[in-house]
Amino acid sequence: MEFETLCLHADDNKKDEWGTITTPICQSATFVHKGVGVPSEYSYSRLSNPTRTHLENTVAALEGGFAAFAFSSGMSAISTVMKLFKAPAHIIASDDLYGGSLRLFRNVNAADGFTFDFVDTGDAAKVKSLIRKETVAIYCETPSNPLMHVSDIAELSEIAKQYGLLLIVDNTFLTPYYQRPLRLGADIVIHSGTKYLGGHNDTLAGFAVVANKELAEKLGYLYKTFGACLAPFDCFLIERGIKTLPLRMDKINANAAEIAKWLRGRKEVKKVYFVGFEDHAGYAVSKKQSTGFGGMISFEVENRALAENILRKVKVFQYAESLGGVESLITYPMLQTHADVPEEERNARGITEAFLRMSVGIENVNDLIEDLKQAFEL
Ligand SMILES: *Cc1c(COP(=O)(O)O)cnc(C)c1O
């Protein structure tokens, strides 16, 4: 089956006796045993639940993985995956990461005795040079948040295999519709399902998709032990979102390309970060490993006053955190996603007081551009 069909029918063999088209929300914490010592397929919803199994099978199929685990948020997925490692584990991670992942690595995992090197994972030679005997994994986001750095997944996976490391890729920005890291050799794919997979800004979710049985067993044990599982109703919402993932992504991708071009033409805009520009440093790698550029655009305007003016004046875009939904959102990384990053480091990387990030939605693109036009006026 092709991707669009899988979004709807990947797990149809799990249909129930009533022939329901949508997966029922199985709102039960526990399940009756078949007999003394005769286990049922399900026993307790922290371990597994029919609604969740259906969703997990669907996401595993979309990513081409051996198994998927549905978590209560992207952060709970990442936190649980990090429990695969023990101190003094050393991990090489992208230097441009989701703020919550950075906080977890630097403040929580580091306190447990992990060490990290944060580098541009687009520079494979640099990654290789940092490997030492304690190194256990490479963790990357591509494209990265919010600077849109691109890493070559196949190249990183070759290095990971050579040195026996796990390659973990956060695929939130492109989704499996545009990029399938496991096929390129990654071992674990992470998602904030809150974003494009759910797609409607209405629920939190997270996924870890693993490439093989061994990882599925290890992560399955941690999953049932930590218990950050996704509730049945939230599974239903994410599954409903996934049904329209290709349609939404196509529209978002087209809208974003137009808006990025428009932004680049404005004299008040100093720089636009968008992977779909042919002169973007990661364009060639992106064309090789992905089939779309997604809907995320960051840009720097002339000064803080204009950045604040835009945030105050937008009407169709909404000034809010998060991304990946049908509604277009715009955010101020300095005050929101990257508030925990020290100012000097932030500025050095370009996340200045005049830097904004937008998640383009599915509105009519002319309305979005008109909205920006009026928001740019001081
Ligand atoms: C939002 C996000 C996360 C965290 O996911 P939550 O669902 O908010 O916990 C992780 N990685 C990326 C790239 C994200 O955008």
mmCIF file of N, CA, C and O in Angstrom, residues 127-180:
data_model
loop_
_atom_site.group_PDB
_atom_site.id
_atom_site.type_symbol
_atom_site.label_atom_id
_atom_site.label_comp_id
_atom_site.label_asym_id
_atom_site.label_seq_id
_atom_site.Cartn_x
_atom_site.Cartn_y
_atom_site.Cartn_z
ATOM 1 N N VAL A 127 31.128 14.973 13.846
ATOM 2 C CA VAL A 127 30.453 13.984 14.693
ATOM 3 C C VAL A 127 31.405 12.816 14.950
ATOM 4 O O VAL A 127 31.611 12.394 16.091
ATOM 5 N N LYS A 128 32.018 12.332 13.895
ATOM 6 C CA LYS A 128 32.921 11.189 13.995
ATOM 7 C C LYS A 128 34.099 11.473 14.926
ATOM 8 O O LYS A 128 34.495 10.635 15.732
ATOM 9 N N SER A 129 34.615 12.704 14.833
ATOM 10 C CA SER A 129 35.793 13.053 15.631
ATOM 11 C C SER A 129 35.495 13.094 17.129
ATOM 12 O O SER A 129 36.400 13.054 17.953
ATOM 13 N N LEU A 130 34.220 13.172 17.489
ATOM 14 C CA LEU A 130 33.856 13.287 18.909
ATOM 15 C C LEU A 130 33.554 11.938 19.561
ATOM 16 O O LEU A 130 33.340 11.855 20.770
ATOM 17 N N ILE A 131 33.537 10.881 18.758
ATOM 18 C CA ILE A 131 33.201 9.555 19.301
ATOM 19 C C ILE A 131 34.319 9.065 20.219
ATOM 20 O O ILE A 131 35.499 9.159 19.886
ATOM 21 N N ARG A 132 33.937 8.600 21.411
ATOM 22 C CA ARG A 132 34.916 8.007 22.326
ATOM 23 C C ARG A 132 34.312 6.737 22.917
ATOM 24 O O ARG A 132 33.196 6.360 22.546
ATOM 25 N N LYS A 133 35.022 6.087 23.810
ATOM 26 C CA LYS A 133 34.552 4.747 24.185
ATOM 27 C C LYS A 133 33.213 4.773 24.941
ATOM 28 O O LYS A 133 32.463 3.802 24.894
ATOM 29 N N GLU A 134 32.891 5.884 25.582
ATOM 30 C CA GLU A 134 31.599 5.957 26.299
ATOM 31 C C GLU A 134 30.435 6.330 25.372
ATOM 32 O O GLU A 134 29.279 6.336 25.804
ATOM 33 N N THR A 135 30.728 6.686 24.138
ATOM 34 C CA THR A 135 29.665 7.160 23.245
ATOM 35 C C THR A 135 28.663 6.039 22.950
ATOM 36 O O THR A 135 29.051 4.926 22.598
ATOM 37 N N VAL A 136 27.373 6.357 23.122
ATOM 38 C CA VAL A 136 26.340 5.346 22.899
ATOM 39 C C VAL A 136 25.366 5.725 21.784
ATOM 40 O O VAL A 136 24.676 4.869 21.239
ATOM 41 N N ALA A 137 25.262 7.036 21.481
ATOM 42 C CA ALA A 137 24.224 7.426 20.521
ATOM 43 C C ALA A 137 24.523 8.759 19.852
ATOM 44 O O ALA A 137 25.275 9.588 20.371
ATOM 45 N N ILE A 138 23.907 8.924 18.678
ATOM 46 C CA ILE A 138 23.852 10.223 17.997
ATOM 47 C C ILE A 138 22.379 10.610 17.995
ATOM 48 O O ILE A 138 21.525 9.796 17.635
ATOM 49 N N TYR A 139 22.094 11.838 18.430
ATOM 50 C CA TYR A 139 20.700 12.286 18.511
ATOM 51 C C TYR A 139 20.548 13.504 17.612
ATOM 52 O O TYR A 139 21.220 14.521 17.821
ATOM 53 N N CYS A 140 19.687 13.403 16.616
ATOM 54 C CA CYS A 140 19.569 14.565 15.737
ATOM 55 C C CYS A 140 18.137 14.907 15.364
ATOM 56 O O CYS A 140 17.236 14.058 15.386
ATOM 57 N N GLU A 141 17.950 16.184 15.080
ATOM 58 C CA GLU A 141 16.701 16.713 14.547
ATOM 59 C C GLU A 141 17.032 17.212 13.155
ATOM 60 O O GLU A 141 17.975 17.983 13.010
ATOM 61 N N THR A 142 16.288 16.801 12.164
ATOM 62 C CA THR A 142 16.549 17.336 10.830
ATOM 63 C C THR A 142 15.271 17.447 10.023
ATOM 64 O O THR A 142 14.589 16.455 9.863
ATOM 65 N N PRO A 143 14.886 18.649 9.568
ATOM 66 C CA PRO A 143 15.530 19.927 9.861
ATOM 67 C C PRO A 143 15.387 20.272 11.347
ATOM 68 O O PRO A 143 14.440 19.834 11.992
ATOM 69 N N SER A 144 16.326 21.087 11.830
ATOM 70 C CA SER A 144 16.368 21.356 13.261
ATOM 71 C C SER A 144 15.547 22.584 13.621
ATOM 72 O O SER A 144 15.191 23.393 12.771
ATOM 73 N N ASN A 145 15.287 22.691 14.889
ATOM 74 C CA ASN A 145 14.402 23.705 15.441
ATOM 75 C C ASN A 145 15.191 24.734 16.248
ATOM 76 O O ASN A 145 15.805 24.336 17.221
ATOM 77 N N PRO A 146 15.193 25.986 15.924
ATOM 78 C CA PRO A 146 14.433 26.669 14.881
ATOM 79 C C PRO A 146 15.288 27.108 13.682
ATOM 80 O O PRO A 146 14.812 27.838 12.841
ATOM 81 N N LEU A 147 16.549 26.646 13.598
ATOM 82 C CA LEU A 147 17.456 27.213 12.596
ATOM 83 C C LEU A 147 17.491 26.429 11.283
ATOM 84 O O LEU A 147 18.181 26.812 10.338
ATOM 85 N N MET A 148 16.733 25.335 11.230
ATOM 86 C CA MET A 148 16.556 24.569 9.978
ATOM 87 C C MET A 148 17.869 24.021 9.419
ATOM 88 O O MET A 148 18.085 23.987 8.214
ATOM 89 N N HIS A 149 18.738 23.567 10.319
ATOM 90 C CA HIS A 149 19.928 22.851 9.847
ATOM 91 C C HIS A 149 19.495 21.471 9.369
ATOM 92 O O HIS A 149 18.622 20.846 9.972
ATOM 93 N N VAL A 150 20.148 20.991 8.313
ATOM 94 C CA VAL A 150 19.819 19.671 7.783
ATOM 95 C C VAL A 150 20.994 18.725 8.040
ATOM 96 O O VAL A 150 22.151 19.095 7.847
ATOM 97 N N SER A 151 20.689 17.527 8.519
ATOM 98 C CA SER A 151 21.724 16.503 8.704
ATOM 99 C C SER A 151 21.474 15.374 7.721
ATOM 100 O O SER A 151 20.324 15.043 7.430
ATOM 101 N N ASP A 152 22.556 14.765 7.263
ATOM 102 C CA ASP A 152 22.457 13.655 6.315
ATOM 103 C C ASP A 152 22.264 12.358 7.115
ATOM 104 O O ASP A 152 23.212 11.821 7.692
ATOM 105 N N ILE A 153 21.035 11.870 7.140
ATOM 106 C CA ILE A 153 20.694 10.723 7.995
ATOM 107 C C ILE A 153 21.480 9.468 7.584
ATOM 108 O O ILE A 153 22.010 8.754 8.435
ATOM 109 N N ALA A 154 21.588 9.208 6.272
ATOM 110 C CA ALA A 154 22.293 8.002 5.815
ATOM 111 C C ALA A 154 23.768 8.045 6.211
ATOM 112 O O ALA A 154 24.345 7.037 6.636
ATOM 113 N N GLU A 155 24.340 9.236 6.120
ATOM 114 C CA GLU A 155 25.756 9.390 6.465
ATOM 115 C C GLU A 155 25.969 9.175 7.974
ATOM 116 O O GLU A 155 26.899 8.480 8.389
ATOM 117 N N LEU A 156 25.070 9.746 8.779
ATOM 118 C CA LEU A 156 25.174 9.558 10.229
ATOM 119 C C LEU A 156 24.964 8.088 10.590
ATOM 120 O O LEU A 156 25.598 7.567 11.514
ATOM 121 N N SER A 157 24.064 7.434 9.867
ATOM 122 C CA SER A 157 23.782 6.041 10.198
ATOM 123 C C SER A 157 24.979 5.139 9.890
ATOM 124 O O SER A 157 25.253 4.176 10.602
ATOM 125 N N GLU A 158 25.716 5.487 8.842
ATOM 126 C CA GLU A 158 26.931 4.716 8.536
ATOM 127 C C GLU A 158 27.937 4.817 9.678
ATOM 128 O O GLU A 158 28.533 3.832 10.088
ATOM 129 N N ILE A 159 28.093 6.042 10.189
ATOM 130 C CA ILE A 159 29.018 6.250 11.314
ATOM 131 C C ILE A 159 28.516 5.496 12.542
ATOM 132 O O ILE A 159 29.271 4.815 13.233
ATOM 133 N N ALA A 160 27.215 5.612 12.793
ATOM 134 C CA ALA A 160 26.632 4.946 13.966
ATOM 135 C C ALA A 160 26.870 3.434 13.882
ATOM 136 O O ALA A 160 27.245 2.793 14.867
ATOM 137 N N LYS A 161 26.670 2.868 12.711
ATOM 138 C CA LYS A 161 26.838 1.407 12.560
ATOM 139 C C LYS A 161 28.301 1.014 12.743
ATOM 140 O O LYS A 161 28.615 0.023 13.387
ATOM 141 N N GLN A 162 29.173 1.831 12.177
ATOM 142 C CA GLN A 162 30.604 1.545 12.264
ATOM 143 C C GLN A 162 31.083 1.477 13.722
ATOM 144 O O GLN A 162 31.927 0.664 14.073
ATOM 145 N N TYR A 163 30.519 2.353 14.570
ATOM 146 C CA TYR A 163 30.974 2.431 15.959
ATOM 147 C C TYR A 163 29.998 1.792 16.953
ATOM 148 O O TYR A 163 30.162 1.926 18.160
ATOM 149 N N GLY A 164 28.958 1.136 16.456
ATOM 150 C CA GLY A 164 27.998 0.473 17.350
ATOM 151 C C GLY A 164 27.161 1.437 18.171
ATOM 152 O O GLY A 164 26.830 1.162 19.337
ATOM 153 N N LEU A 165 26.817 2.580 17.597
ATOM 154 C CA LEU A 165 26.002 3.572 18.316
ATOM 155 C C LEU A 165 24.561 3.500 17.812
ATOM 156 O O LEU A 165 24.302 3.017 16.710
ATOM 157 N N LEU A 166 23.641 4.013 18.597
ATOM 158 C CA LEU A 166 22.265 4.136 18.120
ATOM 159 C C LEU A 166 22.093 5.513 17.482
ATOM 160 O O LEU A 166 22.568 6.514 18.021
ATOM 161 N N LEU A 167 21.426 5.529 16.332
ATOM 162 C CA LEU A 167 21.088 6.819 15.720
ATOM 163 C C LEU A 167 19.612 7.098 15.992
ATOM 164 O O LEU A 167 18.736 6.333 15.585
ATOM 165 N N ILE A 168 19.369 8.206 16.713
ATOM 166 C CA ILE A 168 18.007 8.597 17.080
ATOM 167 C C ILE A 168 17.669 9.874 16.315
ATOM 168 O O ILE A 168 18.422 10.850 16.376
ATOM 169 N N VAL A 169 16.559 9.862 15.593
ATOM 170 C CA VAL A 169 16.184 11.033 14.795
ATOM 171 C C VAL A 169 14.802 11.530 15.212
ATOM 172 O O VAL A 169 13.828 10.771 15.208
ATOM 173 N N ASP A 170 14.727 12.796 15.588
ATOM 174 C CA ASP A 170 13.440 13.433 15.868
ATOM 175 C C ASP A 170 12.862 13.877 14.521
ATOM 176 O O ASP A 170 13.381 14.793 13.882
ATOM 177 N N ASN A 171 11.803 13.201 14.094
ATOM 178 C CA ASN A 171 11.235 13.417 12.754
ATOM 179 C C ASN A 171 9.954 14.261 12.799
ATOM 180 O O ASN A 171 9.139 14.218 11.877
ATOM 181 N N THR A 172 9.797 15.022 13.877
ATOM 182 C CA THR A 172 8.570 15.804 14.087
ATOM 183 C C THR A 172 8.296 16.770 12.931
ATOM 184 O O THR A 172 7.163 16.901 12.472
ATOM 185 N N PHE A 173 9.337 17.457 12.443
ATOM 186 C CA PHE A 173 9.129 18.536 11.474
ATOM 187 C C PHE A 173 8.649 18.046 10.113
ATOM 188 O O PHE A 173 7.857 18.707 9.468
ATOM 189 N N LEU A 174 9.150 16.903 9.652
ATOM 190 C CA LEU A 174 8.787 16.469 8.298
ATOM 191 C C LEU A 174 7.754 15.357 8.259
ATOM 192 O O LEU A 174 7.081 15.182 7.242
ATOM 193 N N THR A 175 7.621 14.613 9.343
ATOM 194 C CA THR A 175 6.692 13.466 9.423
ATOM 195 C C THR A 175 7.114 12.374 8.424
ATOM 196 O O THR A 175 7.835 12.656 7.452
ATOM 197 N N PRO A 176 6.635 11.155 8.615
ATOM 198 C CA PRO A 176 7.017 10.088 7.670
ATOM 199 C C PRO A 176 6.506 10.335 6.252
ATOM 200 O O PRO A 176 6.968 9.687 5.308
ATOM 201 N N TYR A 177 5.579 11.247 6.080
ATOM 202 C CA TYR A 177 5.103 11.542 4.723
ATOM 203 C C TYR A 177 6.241 12.101 3.870
ATOM 204 O O TYR A 177 6.333 11.820 2.680
ATOM 205 N N TYR A 178 7.103 12.898 4.486
ATOM 206 C CA TYR A 178 8.209 13.498 3.737
ATOM 207 C C TYR A 178 9.571 12.865 4.005
ATOM 208 O O TYR A 178 10.506 13.049 3.226
ATOM 209 N N GLN A 179 9.698 12.158 5.124
ATOM 210 C CA GLN A 179 11.031 11.640 5.471
ATOM 211 C C GLN A 179 10.896 10.404 6.351
ATOM 212 O O GLN A 179 10.190 10.444 7.358
ATOM 213 N N ARG A 180 11.581 9.317 5.972
ATOM 214 C CA ARG A 180 11.521 8.081 6.763
ATOM 215 C C ARG A 180 12.916 7.669 7.223
ATOM 216 O O ARG A 180 13.613 6.901 6.552
#
